[in-house]
Coordinates of C-alpha atoms in Angstrom, one line a residue:
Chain A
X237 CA 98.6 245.2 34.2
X238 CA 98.5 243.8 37.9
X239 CA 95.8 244.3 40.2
X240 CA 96.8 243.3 44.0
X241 CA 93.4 242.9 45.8
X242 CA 95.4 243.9 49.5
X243 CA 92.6 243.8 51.9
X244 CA 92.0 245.6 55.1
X245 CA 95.2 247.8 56.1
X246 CA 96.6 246.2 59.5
X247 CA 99.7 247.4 62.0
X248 CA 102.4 245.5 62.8
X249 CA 105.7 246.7 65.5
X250 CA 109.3 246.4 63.7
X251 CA 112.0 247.2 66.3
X252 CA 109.1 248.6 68.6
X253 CA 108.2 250.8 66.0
X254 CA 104.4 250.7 64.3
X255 CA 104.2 249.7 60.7
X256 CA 101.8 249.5 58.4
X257 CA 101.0 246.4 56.1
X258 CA 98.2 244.3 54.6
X259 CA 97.9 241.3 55.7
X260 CA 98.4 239.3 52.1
X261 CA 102.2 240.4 51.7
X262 CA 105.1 238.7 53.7
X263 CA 106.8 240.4 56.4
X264 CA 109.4 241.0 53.9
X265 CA 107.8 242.6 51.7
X266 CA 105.9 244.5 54.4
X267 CA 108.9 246.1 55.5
X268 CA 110.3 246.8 52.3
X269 CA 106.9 248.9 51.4
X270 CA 108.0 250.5 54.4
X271 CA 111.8 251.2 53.7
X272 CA 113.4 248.9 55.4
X273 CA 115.6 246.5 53.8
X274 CA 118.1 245.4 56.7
X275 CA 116.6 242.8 58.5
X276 CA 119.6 241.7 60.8
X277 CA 122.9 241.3 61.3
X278 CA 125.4 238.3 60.3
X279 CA 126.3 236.2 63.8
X280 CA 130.4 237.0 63.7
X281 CA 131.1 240.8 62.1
X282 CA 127.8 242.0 62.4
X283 CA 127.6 242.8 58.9
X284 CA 123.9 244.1 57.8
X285 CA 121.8 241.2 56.1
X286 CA 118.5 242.1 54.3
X287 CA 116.3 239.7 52.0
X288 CA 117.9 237.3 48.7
X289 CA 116.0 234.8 47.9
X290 CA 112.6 235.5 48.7
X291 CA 111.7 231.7 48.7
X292 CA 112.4 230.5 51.6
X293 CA 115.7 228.9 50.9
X294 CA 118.6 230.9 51.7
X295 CA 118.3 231.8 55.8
X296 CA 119.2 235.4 54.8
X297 CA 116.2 237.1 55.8
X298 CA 116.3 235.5 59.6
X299 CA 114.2 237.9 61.9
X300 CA 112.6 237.0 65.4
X301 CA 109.1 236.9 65.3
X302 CA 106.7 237.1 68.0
X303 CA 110.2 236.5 70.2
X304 CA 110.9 233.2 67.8
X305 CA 114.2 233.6 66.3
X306 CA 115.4 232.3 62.8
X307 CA 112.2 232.7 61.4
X308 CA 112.4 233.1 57.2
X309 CA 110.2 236.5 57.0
X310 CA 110.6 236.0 53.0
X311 CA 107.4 233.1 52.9
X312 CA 105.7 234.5 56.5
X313 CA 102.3 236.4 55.8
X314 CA 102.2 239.9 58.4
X315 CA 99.9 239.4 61.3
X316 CA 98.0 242.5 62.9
X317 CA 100.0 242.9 66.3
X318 CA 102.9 240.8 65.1
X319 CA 106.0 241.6 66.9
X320 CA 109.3 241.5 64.6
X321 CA 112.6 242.5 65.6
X322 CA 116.2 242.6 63.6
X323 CA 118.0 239.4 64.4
X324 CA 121.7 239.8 66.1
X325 CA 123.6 236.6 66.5
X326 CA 122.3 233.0 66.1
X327 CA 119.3 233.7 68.0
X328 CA 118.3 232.0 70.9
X329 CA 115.0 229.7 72.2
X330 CA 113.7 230.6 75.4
X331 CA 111.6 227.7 76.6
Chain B
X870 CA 101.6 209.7 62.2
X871 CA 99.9 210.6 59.0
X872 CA 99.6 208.1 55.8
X873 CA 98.9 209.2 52.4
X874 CA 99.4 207.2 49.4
X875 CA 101.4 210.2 47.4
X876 CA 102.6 212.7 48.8
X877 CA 103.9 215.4 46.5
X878 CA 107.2 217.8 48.0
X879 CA 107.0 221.2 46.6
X880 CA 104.1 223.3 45.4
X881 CA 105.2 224.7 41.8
X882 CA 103.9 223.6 38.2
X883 CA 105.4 220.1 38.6
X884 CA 104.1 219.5 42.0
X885 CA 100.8 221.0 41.3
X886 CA 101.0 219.2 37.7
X887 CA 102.3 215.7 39.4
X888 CA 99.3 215.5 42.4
X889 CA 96.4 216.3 40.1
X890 CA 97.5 213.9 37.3
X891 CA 97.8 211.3 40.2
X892 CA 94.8 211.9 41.8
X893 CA 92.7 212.4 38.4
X894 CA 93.4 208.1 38.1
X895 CA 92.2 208.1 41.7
X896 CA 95.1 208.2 44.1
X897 CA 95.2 210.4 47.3
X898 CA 97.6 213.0 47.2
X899 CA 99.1 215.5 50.4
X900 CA 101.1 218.1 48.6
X901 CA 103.8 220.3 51.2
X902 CA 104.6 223.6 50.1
X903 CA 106.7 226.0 52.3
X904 CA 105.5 229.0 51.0
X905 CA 102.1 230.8 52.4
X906 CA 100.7 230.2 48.8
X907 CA 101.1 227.3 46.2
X908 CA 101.8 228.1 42.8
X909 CA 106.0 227.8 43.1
X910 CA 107.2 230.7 40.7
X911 CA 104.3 230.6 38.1
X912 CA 102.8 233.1 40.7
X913 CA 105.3 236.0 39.7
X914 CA 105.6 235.1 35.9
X915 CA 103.6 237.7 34.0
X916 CA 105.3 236.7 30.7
X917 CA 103.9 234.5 28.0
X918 CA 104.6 231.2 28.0
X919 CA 106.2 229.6 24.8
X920 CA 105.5 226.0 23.8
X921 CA 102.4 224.2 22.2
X922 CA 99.2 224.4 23.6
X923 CA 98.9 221.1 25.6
X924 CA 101.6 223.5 27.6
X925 CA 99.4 226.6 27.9
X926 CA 101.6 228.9 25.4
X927 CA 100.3 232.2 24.9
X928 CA 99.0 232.4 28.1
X929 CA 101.3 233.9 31.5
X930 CA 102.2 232.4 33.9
X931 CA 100.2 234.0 36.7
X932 CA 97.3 232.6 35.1
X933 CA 98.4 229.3 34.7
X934 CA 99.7 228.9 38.4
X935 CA 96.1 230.0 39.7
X936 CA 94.1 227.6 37.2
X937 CA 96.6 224.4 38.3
X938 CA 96.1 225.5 42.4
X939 CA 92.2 226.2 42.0
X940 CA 92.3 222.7 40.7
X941 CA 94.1 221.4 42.9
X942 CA 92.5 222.8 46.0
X943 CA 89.1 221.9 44.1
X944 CA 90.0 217.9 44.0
X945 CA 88.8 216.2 47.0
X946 CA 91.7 213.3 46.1
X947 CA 94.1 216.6 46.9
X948 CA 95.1 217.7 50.8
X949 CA 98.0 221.0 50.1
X950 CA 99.7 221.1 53.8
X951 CA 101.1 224.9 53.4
X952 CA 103.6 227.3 55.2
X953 CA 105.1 223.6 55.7
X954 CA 108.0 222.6 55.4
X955 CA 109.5 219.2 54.9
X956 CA 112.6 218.5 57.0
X957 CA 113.5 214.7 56.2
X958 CA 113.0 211.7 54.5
X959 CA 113.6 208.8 56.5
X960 CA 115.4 205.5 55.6
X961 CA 112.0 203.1 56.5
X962 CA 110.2 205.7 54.4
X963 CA 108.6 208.3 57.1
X964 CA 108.9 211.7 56.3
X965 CA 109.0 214.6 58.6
X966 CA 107.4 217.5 57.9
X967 CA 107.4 221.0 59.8
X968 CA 103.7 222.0 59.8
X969 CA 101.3 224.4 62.1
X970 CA 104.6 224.7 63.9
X971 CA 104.9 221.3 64.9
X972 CA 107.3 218.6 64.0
X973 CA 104.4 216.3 62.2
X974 CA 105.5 212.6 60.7
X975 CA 104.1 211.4 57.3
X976 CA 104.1 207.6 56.3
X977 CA 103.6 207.9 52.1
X978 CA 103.6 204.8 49.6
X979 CA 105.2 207.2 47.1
X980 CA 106.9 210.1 47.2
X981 CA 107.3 213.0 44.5
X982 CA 109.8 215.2 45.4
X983 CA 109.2 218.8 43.2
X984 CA 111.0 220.6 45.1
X985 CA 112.7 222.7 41.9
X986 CA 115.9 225.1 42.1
X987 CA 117.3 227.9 44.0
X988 CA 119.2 231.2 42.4
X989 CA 122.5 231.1 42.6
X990 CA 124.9 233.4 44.3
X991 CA 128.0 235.3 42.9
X992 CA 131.1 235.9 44.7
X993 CA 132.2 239.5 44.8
X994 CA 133.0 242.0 47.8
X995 CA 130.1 243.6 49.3
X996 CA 127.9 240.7 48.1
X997 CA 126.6 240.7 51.5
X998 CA 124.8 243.9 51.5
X999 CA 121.1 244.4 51.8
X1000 CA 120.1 245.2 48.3
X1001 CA 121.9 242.4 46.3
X1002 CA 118.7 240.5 45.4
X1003 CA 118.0 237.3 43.6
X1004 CA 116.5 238.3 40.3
X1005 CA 113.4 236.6 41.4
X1006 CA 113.2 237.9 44.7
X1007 CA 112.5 241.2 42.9
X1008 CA 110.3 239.8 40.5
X1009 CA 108.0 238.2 43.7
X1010 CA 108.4 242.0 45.5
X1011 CA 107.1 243.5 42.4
X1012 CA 104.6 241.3 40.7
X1013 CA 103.6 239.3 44.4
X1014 CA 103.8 241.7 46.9
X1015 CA 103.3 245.0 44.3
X1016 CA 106.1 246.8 46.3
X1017 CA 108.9 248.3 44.4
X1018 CA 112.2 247.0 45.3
X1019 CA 114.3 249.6 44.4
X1020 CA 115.2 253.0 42.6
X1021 CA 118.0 251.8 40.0
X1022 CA 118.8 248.4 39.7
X1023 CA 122.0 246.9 38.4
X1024 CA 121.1 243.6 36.6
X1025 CA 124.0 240.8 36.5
X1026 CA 123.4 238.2 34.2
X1027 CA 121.7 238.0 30.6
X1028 CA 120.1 234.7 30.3
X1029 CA 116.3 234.8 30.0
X1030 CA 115.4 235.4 33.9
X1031 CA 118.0 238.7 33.7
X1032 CA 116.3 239.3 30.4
X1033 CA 112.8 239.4 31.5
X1034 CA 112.9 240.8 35.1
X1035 CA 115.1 243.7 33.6
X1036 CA 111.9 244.7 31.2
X1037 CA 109.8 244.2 34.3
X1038 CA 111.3 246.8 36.5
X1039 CA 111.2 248.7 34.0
X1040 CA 107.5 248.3 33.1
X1041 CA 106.7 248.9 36.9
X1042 CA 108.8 252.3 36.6
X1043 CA 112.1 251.6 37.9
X1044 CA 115.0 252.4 36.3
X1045 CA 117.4 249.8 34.8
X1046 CA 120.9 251.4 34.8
X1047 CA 122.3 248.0 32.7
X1048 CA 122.1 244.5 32.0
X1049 CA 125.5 242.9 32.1
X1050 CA 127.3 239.4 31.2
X1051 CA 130.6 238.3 31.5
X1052 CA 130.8 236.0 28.3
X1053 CA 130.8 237.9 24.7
X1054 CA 127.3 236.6 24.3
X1055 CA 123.3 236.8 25.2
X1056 CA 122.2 233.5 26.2
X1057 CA 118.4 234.2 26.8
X1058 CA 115.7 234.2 24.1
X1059 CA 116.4 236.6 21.3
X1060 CA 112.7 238.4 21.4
X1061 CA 113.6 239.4 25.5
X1062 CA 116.8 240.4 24.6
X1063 CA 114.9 243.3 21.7
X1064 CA 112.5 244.2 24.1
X1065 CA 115.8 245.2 26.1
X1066 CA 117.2 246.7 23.7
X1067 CA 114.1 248.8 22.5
X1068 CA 113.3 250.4 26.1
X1069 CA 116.9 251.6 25.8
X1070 CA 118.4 249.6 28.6
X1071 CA 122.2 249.2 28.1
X1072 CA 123.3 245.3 27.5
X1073 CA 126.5 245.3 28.2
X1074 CA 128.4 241.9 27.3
X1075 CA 131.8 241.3 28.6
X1076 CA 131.4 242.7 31.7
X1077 CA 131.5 241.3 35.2
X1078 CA 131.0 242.7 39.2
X1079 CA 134.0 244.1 40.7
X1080 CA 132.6 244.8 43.7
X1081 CA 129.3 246.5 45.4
X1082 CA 129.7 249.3 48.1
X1083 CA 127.6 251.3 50.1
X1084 CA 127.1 252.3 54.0
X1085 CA 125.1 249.5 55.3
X1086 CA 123.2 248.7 52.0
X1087 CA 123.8 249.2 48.7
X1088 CA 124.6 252.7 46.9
X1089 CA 126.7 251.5 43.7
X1090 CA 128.9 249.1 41.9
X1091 CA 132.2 249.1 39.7
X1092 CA 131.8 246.9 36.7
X1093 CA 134.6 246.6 34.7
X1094 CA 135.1 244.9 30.9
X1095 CA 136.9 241.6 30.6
X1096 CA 138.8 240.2 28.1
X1097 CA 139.0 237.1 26.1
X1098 CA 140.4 235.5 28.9
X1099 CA 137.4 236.9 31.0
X1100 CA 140.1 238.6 33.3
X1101 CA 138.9 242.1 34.0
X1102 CA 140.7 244.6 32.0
X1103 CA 142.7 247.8 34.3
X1104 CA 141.5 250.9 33.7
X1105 CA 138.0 250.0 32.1
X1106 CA 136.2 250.3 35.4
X1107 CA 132.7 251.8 35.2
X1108 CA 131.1 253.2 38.4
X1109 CA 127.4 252.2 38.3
X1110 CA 125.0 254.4 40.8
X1111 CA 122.0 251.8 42.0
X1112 CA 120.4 250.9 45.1
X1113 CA 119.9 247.5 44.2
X1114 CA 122.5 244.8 42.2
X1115 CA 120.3 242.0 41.1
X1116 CA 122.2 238.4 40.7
X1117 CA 120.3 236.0 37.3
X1118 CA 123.2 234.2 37.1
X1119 CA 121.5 230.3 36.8
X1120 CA 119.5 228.3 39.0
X1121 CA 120.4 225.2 41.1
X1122 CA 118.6 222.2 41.9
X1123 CA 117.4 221.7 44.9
X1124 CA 118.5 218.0 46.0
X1125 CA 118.5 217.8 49.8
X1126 CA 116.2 215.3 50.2
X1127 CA 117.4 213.4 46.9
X1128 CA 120.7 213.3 48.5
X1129 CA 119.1 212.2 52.2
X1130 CA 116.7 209.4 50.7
X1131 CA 119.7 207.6 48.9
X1132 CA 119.1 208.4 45.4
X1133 CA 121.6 208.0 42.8
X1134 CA 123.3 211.4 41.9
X1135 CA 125.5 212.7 39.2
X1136 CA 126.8 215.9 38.6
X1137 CA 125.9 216.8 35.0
X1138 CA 126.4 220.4 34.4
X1139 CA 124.0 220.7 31.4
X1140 CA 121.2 220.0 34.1
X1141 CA 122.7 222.8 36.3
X1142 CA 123.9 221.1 38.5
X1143 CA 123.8 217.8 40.7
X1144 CA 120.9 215.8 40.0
X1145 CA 119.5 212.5 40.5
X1146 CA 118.9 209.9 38.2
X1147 CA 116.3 209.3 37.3
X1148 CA 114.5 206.4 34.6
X1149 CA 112.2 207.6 31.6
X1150 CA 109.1 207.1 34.1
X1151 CA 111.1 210.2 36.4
X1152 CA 111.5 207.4 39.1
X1153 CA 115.1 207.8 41.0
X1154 CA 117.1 204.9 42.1
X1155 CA 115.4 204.4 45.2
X1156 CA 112.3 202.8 44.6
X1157 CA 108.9 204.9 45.0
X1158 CA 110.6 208.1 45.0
X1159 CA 109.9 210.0 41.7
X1160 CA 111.1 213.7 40.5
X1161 CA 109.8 216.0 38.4
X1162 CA 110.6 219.7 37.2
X1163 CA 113.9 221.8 38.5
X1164 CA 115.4 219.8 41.0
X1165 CA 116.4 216.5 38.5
X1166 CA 117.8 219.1 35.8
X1167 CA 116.5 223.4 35.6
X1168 CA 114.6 223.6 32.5
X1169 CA 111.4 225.5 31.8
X1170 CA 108.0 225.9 33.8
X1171 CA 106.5 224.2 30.2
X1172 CA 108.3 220.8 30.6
X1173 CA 108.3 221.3 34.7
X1174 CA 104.4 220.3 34.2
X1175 CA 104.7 217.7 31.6
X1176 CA 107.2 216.0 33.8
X1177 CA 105.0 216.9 37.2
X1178 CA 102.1 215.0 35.1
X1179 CA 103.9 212.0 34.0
X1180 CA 105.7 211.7 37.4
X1181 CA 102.1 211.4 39.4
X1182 CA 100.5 209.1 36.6
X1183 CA 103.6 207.2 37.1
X1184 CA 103.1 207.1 40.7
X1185 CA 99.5 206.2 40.8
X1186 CA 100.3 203.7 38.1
X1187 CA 102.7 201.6 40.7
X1188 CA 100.0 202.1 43.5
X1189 CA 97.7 200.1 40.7
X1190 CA 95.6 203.0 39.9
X1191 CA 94.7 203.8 36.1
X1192 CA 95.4 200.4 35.1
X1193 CA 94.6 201.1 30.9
X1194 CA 94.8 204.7 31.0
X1195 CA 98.2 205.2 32.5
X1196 CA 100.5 203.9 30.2
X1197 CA 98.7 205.9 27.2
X1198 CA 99.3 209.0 29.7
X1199 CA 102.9 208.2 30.0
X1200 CA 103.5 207.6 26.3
X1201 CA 102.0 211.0 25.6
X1202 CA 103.7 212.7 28.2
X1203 CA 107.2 211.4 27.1
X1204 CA 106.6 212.6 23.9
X1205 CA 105.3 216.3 25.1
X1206 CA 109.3 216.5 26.5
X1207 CA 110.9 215.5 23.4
X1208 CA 108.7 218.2 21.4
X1209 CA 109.5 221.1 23.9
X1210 CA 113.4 219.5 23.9
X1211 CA 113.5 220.1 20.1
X1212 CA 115.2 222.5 18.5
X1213 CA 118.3 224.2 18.8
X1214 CA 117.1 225.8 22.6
X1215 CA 117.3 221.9 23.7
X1216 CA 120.8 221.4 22.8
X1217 CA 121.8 222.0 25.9
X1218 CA 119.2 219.4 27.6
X1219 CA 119.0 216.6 25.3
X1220 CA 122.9 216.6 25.9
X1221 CA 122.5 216.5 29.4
X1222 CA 119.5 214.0 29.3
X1223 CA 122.2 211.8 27.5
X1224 CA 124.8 212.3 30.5
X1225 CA 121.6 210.7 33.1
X1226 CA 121.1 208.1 30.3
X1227 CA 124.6 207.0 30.8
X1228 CA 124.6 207.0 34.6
X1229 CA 121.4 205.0 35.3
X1230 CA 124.1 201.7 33.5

């Protein structure tokens, strides 16, 4: 019943590894096309996190992005190139 | 510092519905949505929409959110600020607003905060895990994104959202291992609830979450049945196999920035939750900040809009636009929410709408 028009297949690196995506889905759903549902770890017992909400709301799905940490990959569109990693811990700025 | 004389928080049917109501009697209107696309939830809902026509029933809505953002992003009295994200409301009126990753100030004369509701969570061990969803989250993986979220799902929760993702996953091929619900009875829509029953999905009512397990993501669950007293019963565990549990157990509003601006708030739990108050023109307590759709009370997408629309001619109204017009538009509107309120389906709202009655004295 649903046509997705997806575009032009792109690469993106998760933990240094290349993944493909297209660049209309988030980076969550990107990585769950690709398997991957834990996208961190919580910042005490390093429990696995993955995605709940999917609106942007509930700060489960933090990942660092292009070295920017706490970034809400649930409502972030996958950029060719883009550099995500699991997040461990509160993440930290580097100015 | 930008200035805008609406400026409409959240990009779902009401917000849509509120900024091109407003600026269809002439006002300018900046609408901020956090997502990469407008369109709130209508963007996932392949289902048909109940209602009258004025409301689009019959039609889904997918459909629906795409018509309300191409006319949106068609009206030159419309700017939609997206992947933005607002952060405060301020108490001489400025509003901050995280957009093109920086930390951007808006001055608005009025303010319609849309910003609907949230899923809520449940409390059980392993609730943690990757693979315990929101049952929308799903629904915006599947129908969104057109990735499958899962093998077997587990599906907590029997109201209509429950109801209607359950059929969905399994329409898109994924298998539905059961539908359950703590209290004896189905609270969603009857015809979801058959559809259900008819693709041979279990519904299993008086059963709650023990707990989820799983090495680092989800690989089961152990319901178990309660009794009257909705304490679980020993020794009627069930051991589900699934590699996803999904939680459509209600929605919450959304009332940060209610709560930050000063607006009167009352917890009414008909309306799901806290909410502000709010007059029959859907303006709070703090003049020049209006609401409209989830976040003053979680209803339907149907009377999100009506309220969204009456909301931004109420707006433009105080901003002197639509003098004539407006108070026809109003009249109208007002009595579009007591026609989709009707009925036995309202109980639960009109109640509610009585609890805000009383607190605005």
């Amino acid at each position: 019943m649903l046509d997705f028009e997806r575009g032009e297949k792109i690469f993106f690196s998760f933990n240094g590894q290349e993944i493909e995506a297209y660049p209309t889905e988030t980076i969550a759903a990107a990585l769950h096309a690709a398997g991957v549902s834990k996208l961190g770890e919580s910042p005490e017992l390093h429990r696995p996190r993955g995605l709940f909400c999917a609106i942007g709301n509930c700060s489960s799905c933090f990942m660092v992005v292009d070295g920017k940490p706490n970034m809400r990959v649930c409502v972030i569109n996958v950029k060719p190139g883009m550099c995500v990693e699991e997040q461990k811990g509160k993440g930290e700025l580097n100015y | 510092m930008k200035t805008i004389e609406i400026l409409v928080i959240g990009g779902g049917p009401a917000g849509l519905c509120a900024a091109i109501s407003a600026a269809s009697l002439g006002a300018k209107v900046l609408i901020v949505e956090r997502d990469e696309i407008p369109g709130g939830q209508l963007v996932k809902q392949t289902h048909k929409f109940f209602g009258s026509e004025k409301q689009y029933a019959g039609d889904r809505g997918i459909h629906i959110g795409q018509m309300l953002v191409e006319n949106a992003q068609n009206d030159p009295n419309i700017e939609i600020w997206h992947a933005s994200t607002v952060l405060s409301i301020y108490e001489d009126g400025v509003v901050t607003v995280e957009h093109e990753e920086k930390h951007t100030k808006v001055k608005p004369e009025k303010i319609i905060v849309a910003t609907g509701a949230a899923e809520n969570f449940l409390g059980f061990p392993g609730n943690d895990m990757p693979g315990v969803y929101g049952a929308g989250a799903v629904q915006t993986l599947m129908n969104v994104a057109g990735v499958m979220p899962a093998k077997r799902v587990l599906m907590i929760g029997a109201g209509n959202i429950g109801l209607i993702v359950a059929y969905q996953l399994k329409q898109a091929g994924v298998e539905v291992a059961a539908v359950i619900r703590r209290s004896p009875v189905i609270d969603g829509y009857l015809v979801h609830a058959s559809k259900i029953q008819r693709a041979a999905i279990p519904i299993l009512t008086r059963h709650t979450i023990l707990h989820a397990y799983g090495d680092g993501k989800v690989e089961g669950a152990v319901i178990v049945k309660v009794g009257e007293d909705k304490k679980p019963i020993p020794g009627q565990e069930i051991d589900i196999k699934c590699d996803a549990i999904c939680l459509a157990v209600g929605l919450s509003p959304l009332t940060e920035l209610c709560w930050q601006a000063g607006c009167k708030m009352a917890y009414i739990s008909e309306l799901s939750g806290h909410v502000p108050i709010v007059d029959d023109n859907l303006e709070t307590t703090v003049k020049g900040i209006y609401c409209a759709g989830d976040v003053s009370g979680v209803e339907e997408a149907s009377s999100a809009m009506v309220e969204g629309r009456l909301a931004g001619v109420s707006a433009a109204l105080s901003l002197g636009y639509g003098k004539g017009a407006a108070i026809g538009l109003q009249k109208e509107a007002q009595k579009e929410l007591r026609q989709l309120r009707d009925g036995p389906m309202g109980n639960h709202i009109r109640k509610g709408l009585a609890k805000m009655e009383h607190n605005r004295l």
